[in-house]
Amino acid sequence: MPPRRRPNAFEVTYPGEVQDESGSGTDGGNNRRRQRDGAEHYHDSCAKRRKTNERPRAPRYYRPENNELLETEDLIVIGEDPGALDDGQKPTRILHDFAFFDPTRDLVMVSLSYFDEHRGNNDHMFEGAGEVTSVPENDEDEGQEDDLEDDEPQLIRIKNILGYSIDYTEDEE
């Protein structure tokens, strides 16, 4: 006579949830899953969500502003030291609300991942536009650019972007 099968903790705690072993057609010891309410609805909604995310999105296009400044070697942003440019130093600037786009394709906006994928490809040329502020050299100078009469942000357009970097560090205050 085989040893008697003892109930496990789930079967003792939820006696109504346990399916009859003889009617399942499979080994009752391995098939003890609890039926969830609305489980079919959950899987259907996930499938629908997956399908809608797979649709290609309509491309977004950049609309140039009238007061954009074209970045050149001589461009001095408000708050920058003009003498530093004479010493051959490159300016460090903070960019806000920036958009990258491809001027060869009717200014269609591109993501940074797309930019990375096509960086070495000579068929694509990327530009960017957005607000720019200067990085103050001394902590004492920080905040003085807020006192300027010009409340309009400086908009800049950068041509032929070759690369980018993102600095996630924050200034300690």
PDB file of C-alpha atoms in Angstrom:
ATOM      1  CA  MET A   1       0.000   0.000   0.000  1.00  0.00           C
ATOM      2  CA  PRO A   2       1.527   3.383  -1.031  1.00  0.00           C
ATOM      3  CA  PRO A   3       2.052   5.964   1.682  1.00  0.00           C
ATOM      4  CA  ARG A   4      -0.844   8.300   2.260  1.00  0.00           C
ATOM      5  CA  ARG A   5      -0.418  11.752   0.658  1.00  0.00           C
ATOM      6  CA  ARG A   6      -0.463  14.528   3.244  1.00  0.00           C
ATOM      7  CA  PRO A   7      -1.924  17.968   2.384  1.00  0.00           C
ATOM      8  CA  ASN A   8       0.486  20.854   2.004  1.00  0.00           C
ATOM      9  CA  ALA A   9       0.108  24.301   3.625  1.00  0.00           C
ATOM     10  CA  PHE A  10      -1.790  25.750   0.650  1.00  0.00           C
ATOM     11  CA  GLU A  11      -4.327  22.932   0.677  1.00  0.00           C
ATOM     12  CA  VAL A  12      -4.867  23.358   4.422  1.00  0.00           C
ATOM     13  CA  THR A  13      -5.182  27.165   4.208  1.00  0.00           C
ATOM     14  CA  TYR A  14      -7.375  27.298   1.073  1.00  0.00           C
ATOM     15  CA  PRO A  15      -9.337  24.052   0.929  1.00  0.00           C
ATOM     16  CA  GLY A  16     -11.864  25.475  -1.570  1.00  0.00           C
ATOM     17  CA  GLU A  17      -9.134  26.439  -4.056  1.00  0.00           C
ATOM     18  CA  VAL A  18      -7.699  22.942  -4.432  1.00  0.00           C
ATOM     19  CA  GLN A  19      -8.792  21.140  -7.607  1.00  0.00           C
ATOM     20  CA  ASP A  20      -9.784  17.521  -7.525  1.00  0.00           C
ATOM     21  CA  GLU A  21      -6.691  15.473  -8.472  1.00  0.00           C
ATOM     22  CA  SER A  22      -8.625  12.790 -10.280  1.00  0.00           C
ATOM     23  CA  GLY A  23     -10.474  15.190 -12.609  1.00  0.00           C
ATOM     24  CA  SER A  24      -7.479  17.227 -13.747  1.00  0.00           C
ATOM     25  CA  GLY A  25      -5.869  14.526 -15.861  1.00  0.00           C
ATOM     26  CA  THR A  26      -2.380  15.568 -14.738  1.00  0.00           C
ATOM     27  CA  ASP A  27      -0.332  14.873 -11.685  1.00  0.00           C
ATOM     28  CA  GLY A  28      -2.169  16.691  -8.898  1.00  0.00           C
ATOM     29  CA  GLY A  29       1.060  17.381  -7.015  1.00  0.00           C
ATOM     30  CA  ASN A  30       2.420  19.572  -9.819  1.00  0.00           C
ATOM     31  CA  ASN A  31      -0.778  21.353 -10.839  1.00  0.00           C
ATOM     32  CA  ARG A  32      -1.768  23.422  -7.800  1.00  0.00           C
ATOM     33  CA  ARG A  33      -2.151  26.862  -9.308  1.00  0.00           C
ATOM     34  CA  ARG A  34      -4.811  29.118  -7.903  1.00  0.00           C
ATOM     35  CA  GLN A  35      -7.247  30.532 -10.441  1.00  0.00           C
ATOM     36  CA  ARG A  36      -7.165  34.335 -10.436  1.00  0.00           C
ATOM     37  CA  ASP A  37     -10.250  36.421 -10.949  1.00  0.00           C
ATOM     38  CA  GLY A  38     -10.082  38.295 -14.244  1.00  0.00           C
ATOM     39  CA  ALA A  39      -6.800  36.684 -15.293  1.00  0.00           C
ATOM     40  CA  GLU A  40      -7.968  36.419 -18.898  1.00  0.00           C
ATOM     41  CA  HIS A  41      -8.862  40.118 -18.928  1.00  0.00           C
ATOM     42  CA  TYR A  42      -5.397  41.012 -17.624  1.00  0.00           C
ATOM     43  CA  HIS A  43      -3.625  39.065 -20.376  1.00  0.00           C
ATOM     44  CA  ASP A  44      -5.909  40.524 -23.074  1.00  0.00           C
ATOM     45  CA  SER A  45      -5.193  44.100 -21.962  1.00  0.00           C
ATOM     46  CA  CYS A  46      -1.427  43.419 -21.963  1.00  0.00           C
ATOM     47  CA  ALA A  47      -1.648  42.075 -25.503  1.00  0.00           C
ATOM     48  CA  LYS A  48      -3.611  45.136 -26.633  1.00  0.00           C
ATOM     49  CA  ARG A  49      -1.133  47.478 -24.959  1.00  0.00           C
ATOM     50  CA  ARG A  50       1.765  45.708 -26.648  1.00  0.00           C
ATOM     51  CA  LYS A  51       0.087  46.024 -30.038  1.00  0.00           C
ATOM     52  CA  THR A  52      -0.560  49.763 -29.669  1.00  0.00           C
ATOM     53  CA  ASN A  53       3.064  50.396 -28.656  1.00  0.00           C
ATOM     54  CA  GLU A  54       4.273  48.655 -31.810  1.00  0.00           C
ATOM     55  CA  ARG A  55       2.562  51.156 -34.101  1.00  0.00           C
ATOM     56  CA  PRO A  56       5.005  53.595 -35.654  1.00  0.00           C
ATOM     57  CA  ARG A  57       4.557  57.094 -34.345  1.00  0.00           C
ATOM     58  CA  ALA A  58       4.099  60.019 -36.666  1.00  0.00           C
ATOM     59  CA  PRO A  59       7.330  62.016 -36.855  1.00  0.00           C
ATOM     60  CA  ARG A  60       7.510  65.338 -35.053  1.00  0.00           C
ATOM     61  CA  TYR A  61       9.067  68.300 -36.789  1.00  0.00           C
ATOM     62  CA  TYR A  62      11.090  71.148 -35.340  1.00  0.00           C
ATOM     63  CA  ARG A  63       9.682  74.637 -35.843  1.00  0.00           C
ATOM     64  CA  PRO A  64      12.426  77.286 -35.907  1.00  0.00           C
ATOM     65  CA  GLU A  65      12.000  80.426 -33.813  1.00  0.00           C
ATOM     66  CA  ASN A  66      12.601  83.887 -35.275  1.00  0.00           C
ATOM     67  CA  ASN A  67      15.058  84.944 -32.570  1.00  0.00           C
ATOM     68  CA  GLU A  68      17.432  81.954 -32.763  1.00  0.00           C
ATOM     69  CA  LEU A  69      21.119  82.799 -32.748  1.00  0.00           C
ATOM     70  CA  LEU A  70      23.310  80.701 -35.007  1.00  0.00           C
ATOM     71  CA  GLU A  71      26.287  79.379 -33.064  1.00  0.00           C
ATOM     72  CA  THR A  72      29.576  80.619 -34.482  1.00  0.00           C
ATOM     73  CA  GLU A  73      33.086  80.911 -33.068  1.00  0.00           C
ATOM     74  CA  ASP A  74      32.393  84.553 -32.198  1.00  0.00           C
ATOM     75  CA  LEU A  75      29.098  83.983 -30.364  1.00  0.00           C
ATOM     76  CA  ILE A  76      29.170  85.194 -26.769  1.00  0.00           C
ATOM     77  CA  VAL A  77      26.304  84.110 -24.532  1.00  0.00           C
ATOM     78  CA  ILE A  78      25.105  86.483 -21.820  1.00  0.00           C
ATOM     79  CA  GLY A  79      27.339  86.023 -18.775  1.00  0.00           C
ATOM     80  CA  GLU A  80      30.385  84.676 -20.632  1.00  0.00           C
ATOM     81  CA  ASP A  81      33.795  86.309 -20.415  1.00  0.00           C
ATOM     82  CA  PRO A  82      34.841  87.539 -23.887  1.00  0.00           C
ATOM     83  CA  GLY A  83      38.493  87.458 -22.788  1.00  0.00           C
ATOM     84  CA  ALA A  84      38.330  83.708 -22.203  1.00  0.00           C
ATOM     85  CA  LEU A  85      37.536  83.124 -25.864  1.00  0.00           C
ATOM     86  CA  ASP A  86      40.654  85.065 -26.859  1.00  0.00           C
ATOM     87  CA  ASP A  87      42.776  82.631 -24.828  1.00  0.00           C
ATOM     88  CA  GLY A  88      41.586  79.750 -27.012  1.00  0.00           C
ATOM     89  CA  GLN A  89      39.316  78.201 -24.378  1.00  0.00           C
ATOM     90  CA  LYS A  90      36.061  76.640 -25.472  1.00  0.00           C
ATOM     91  CA  PRO A  91      33.015  77.911 -23.593  1.00  0.00           C
ATOM     92  CA  THR A  92      30.991  75.613 -21.361  1.00  0.00           C
ATOM     93  CA  ARG A  93      27.272  76.222 -21.683  1.00  0.00           C
ATOM     94  CA  ILE A  94      24.094  74.844 -20.159  1.00  0.00           C
ATOM     95  CA  LEU A  95      21.384  73.845 -22.629  1.00  0.00           C
ATOM     96  CA  HIS A  96      17.678  73.770 -21.717  1.00  0.00           C
ATOM     97  CA  ASP A  97      14.667  72.517 -23.682  1.00  0.00           C
ATOM     98  CA  PHE A  98      16.885  71.329 -26.501  1.00  0.00           C
ATOM     99  CA  ALA A  99      15.671  69.475 -29.579  1.00  0.00           C
ATOM    100  CA  PHE A 100      17.790  67.526 -32.051  1.00  0.00           C
ATOM    101  CA  PHE A 101      16.663  67.278 -35.650  1.00  0.00           C
ATOM    102  CA  ASP A 102      17.809  66.313 -39.131  1.00  0.00           C
ATOM    103  CA  PRO A 103      17.828  69.315 -41.514  1.00  0.00           C
ATOM    104  CA  THR A 104      18.185  67.036 -44.541  1.00  0.00           C
ATOM    105  CA  ARG A 105      14.794  65.461 -43.777  1.00  0.00           C
ATOM    106  CA  ASP A 106      12.567  68.541 -43.360  1.00  0.00           C
ATOM    107  CA  LEU A 107      13.670  69.163 -39.735  1.00  0.00           C
ATOM    108  CA  VAL A 108      12.305  65.864 -38.423  1.00  0.00           C
ATOM    109  CA  MET A 109      13.190  65.547 -34.729  1.00  0.00           C
ATOM    110  CA  VAL A 110      15.427  62.652 -33.682  1.00  0.00           C
ATOM    111  CA  SER A 111      15.970  60.970 -30.328  1.00  0.00           C
ATOM    112  CA  LEU A 112      19.370  60.665 -28.709  1.00  0.00           C
ATOM    113  CA  SER A 113      19.336  56.902 -29.328  1.00  0.00           C
ATOM    114  CA  TYR A 114      18.786  57.526 -33.062  1.00  0.00           C
ATOM    115  CA  PHE A 115      21.597  60.070 -32.928  1.00  0.00           C
ATOM    116  CA  ASP A 116      23.924  57.441 -31.402  1.00  0.00           C
ATOM    117  CA  GLU A 117      22.989  54.827 -34.012  1.00  0.00           C
ATOM    118  CA  HIS A 118      23.751  57.121 -36.975  1.00  0.00           C
ATOM    119  CA  ARG A 119      26.698  59.047 -35.535  1.00  0.00           C
ATOM    120  CA  GLY A 120      29.300  57.610 -37.920  1.00  0.00           C
ATOM    121  CA  ASN A 121      26.966  57.695 -40.915  1.00  0.00           C
ATOM    122  CA  ASN A 122      27.857  60.540 -43.273  1.00  0.00           C
ATOM    123  CA  ASP A 123      24.378  60.490 -44.836  1.00  0.00           C
ATOM    124  CA  HIS A 124      22.892  62.164 -41.762  1.00  0.00           C
ATOM    125  CA  MET A 125      23.587  65.635 -40.452  1.00  0.00           C
ATOM    126  CA  PHE A 126      22.164  66.664 -37.096  1.00  0.00           C
ATOM    127  CA  GLU A 127      21.396  70.076 -35.676  1.00  0.00           C
ATOM    128  CA  GLY A 128      20.023  71.205 -32.341  1.00  0.00           C
ATOM    129  CA  ALA A 129      18.191  74.207 -30.971  1.00  0.00           C
ATOM    130  CA  GLY A 130      17.068  75.399 -27.569  1.00  0.00           C
ATOM    131  CA  GLU A 131      17.765  77.762 -24.689  1.00  0.00           C
ATOM    132  CA  VAL A 132      21.344  78.426 -23.629  1.00  0.00           C
ATOM    133  CA  THR A 133      22.921  79.930 -20.504  1.00  0.00           C
ATOM    134  CA  SER A 134      26.541  80.391 -19.563  1.00  0.00           C
ATOM    135  CA  VAL A 135      28.240  78.486 -16.765  1.00  0.00           C
ATOM    136  CA  PRO A 136      29.519  80.968 -14.173  1.00  0.00           C
ATOM    137  CA  GLU A 137      33.248  80.591 -13.529  1.00  0.00           C
ATOM    138  CA  ASN A 138      33.075  81.717  -9.902  1.00  0.00           C
ATOM    139  CA  ASP A 139      30.421  80.762  -7.369  1.00  0.00           C
ATOM    140  CA  GLU A 140      30.246  84.461  -6.479  1.00  0.00           C
ATOM    141  CA  ASP A 141      29.037  85.254 -10.016  1.00  0.00           C
ATOM    142  CA  GLU A 142      26.225  82.703  -9.878  1.00  0.00           C
ATOM    143  CA  GLY A 143      22.803  84.336  -9.924  1.00  0.00           C
ATOM    144  CA  GLN A 144      24.000  87.664 -11.298  1.00  0.00           C
ATOM    145  CA  GLU A 145      22.788  86.793 -14.769  1.00  0.00           C
ATOM    146  CA  ASP A 146      19.263  86.723 -13.293  1.00  0.00           C
ATOM    147  CA  ASP A 147      19.519  90.462 -12.621  1.00  0.00           C
ATOM    148  CA  LEU A 148      19.776  91.315 -16.308  1.00  0.00           C
ATOM    149  CA  GLU A 149      16.989  93.342 -17.864  1.00  0.00           C
ATOM    150  CA  ASP A 150      16.497  90.871 -20.698  1.00  0.00           C
ATOM    151  CA  ASP A 151      13.938  88.319 -19.464  1.00  0.00           C
ATOM    152  CA  GLU A 152      13.808  86.555 -22.838  1.00  0.00           C
ATOM    153  CA  PRO A 153      15.882  83.365 -22.877  1.00  0.00           C
ATOM    154  CA  GLN A 154      18.661  83.215 -25.439  1.00  0.00           C
ATOM    155  CA  LEU A 155      17.805  80.714 -28.138  1.00  0.00           C
ATOM    156  CA  ILE A 156      20.671  79.100 -29.991  1.00  0.00           C
ATOM    157  CA  ARG A 157      20.882  76.849 -33.029  1.00  0.00           C
ATOM    158  CA  ILE A 158      23.855  74.533 -33.351  1.00  0.00           C
ATOM    159  CA  LYS A 159      24.759  73.187 -36.774  1.00  0.00           C
ATOM    160  CA  ASN A 160      26.523  69.913 -37.562  1.00  0.00           C
ATOM    161  CA  ILE A 161      26.506  68.238 -34.149  1.00  0.00           C
ATOM    162  CA  LEU A 162      29.210  65.578 -33.954  1.00  0.00           C
ATOM    163  CA  GLY A 163      28.590  64.318 -30.418  1.00  0.00           C
ATOM    164  CA  TYR A 164      27.133  65.100 -27.027  1.00  0.00           C
ATOM    165  CA  SER A 165      27.674  64.360 -23.356  1.00  0.00           C
ATOM    166  CA  ILE A 166      25.350  64.595 -20.386  1.00  0.00           C
ATOM    167  CA  ASP A 167      26.559  65.626 -16.935  1.00  0.00           C
ATOM    168  CA  TYR A 168      24.306  64.168 -14.242  1.00  0.00           C
ATOM    169  CA  THR A 169      26.183  65.735 -11.343  1.00  0.00           C
ATOM    170  CA  GLU A 170      24.649  68.521  -9.329  1.00  0.00           C
ATOM    171  CA  ASP A 171      26.344  71.518  -7.793  1.00  0.00           C
ATOM    172  CA  GLU A 172      26.623  71.285  -4.031  1.00  0.00           C
ATOM    173  CA  GLU A 173      24.869  74.190  -2.386  1.00  0.00           C
TER     174      GLU A 173
END
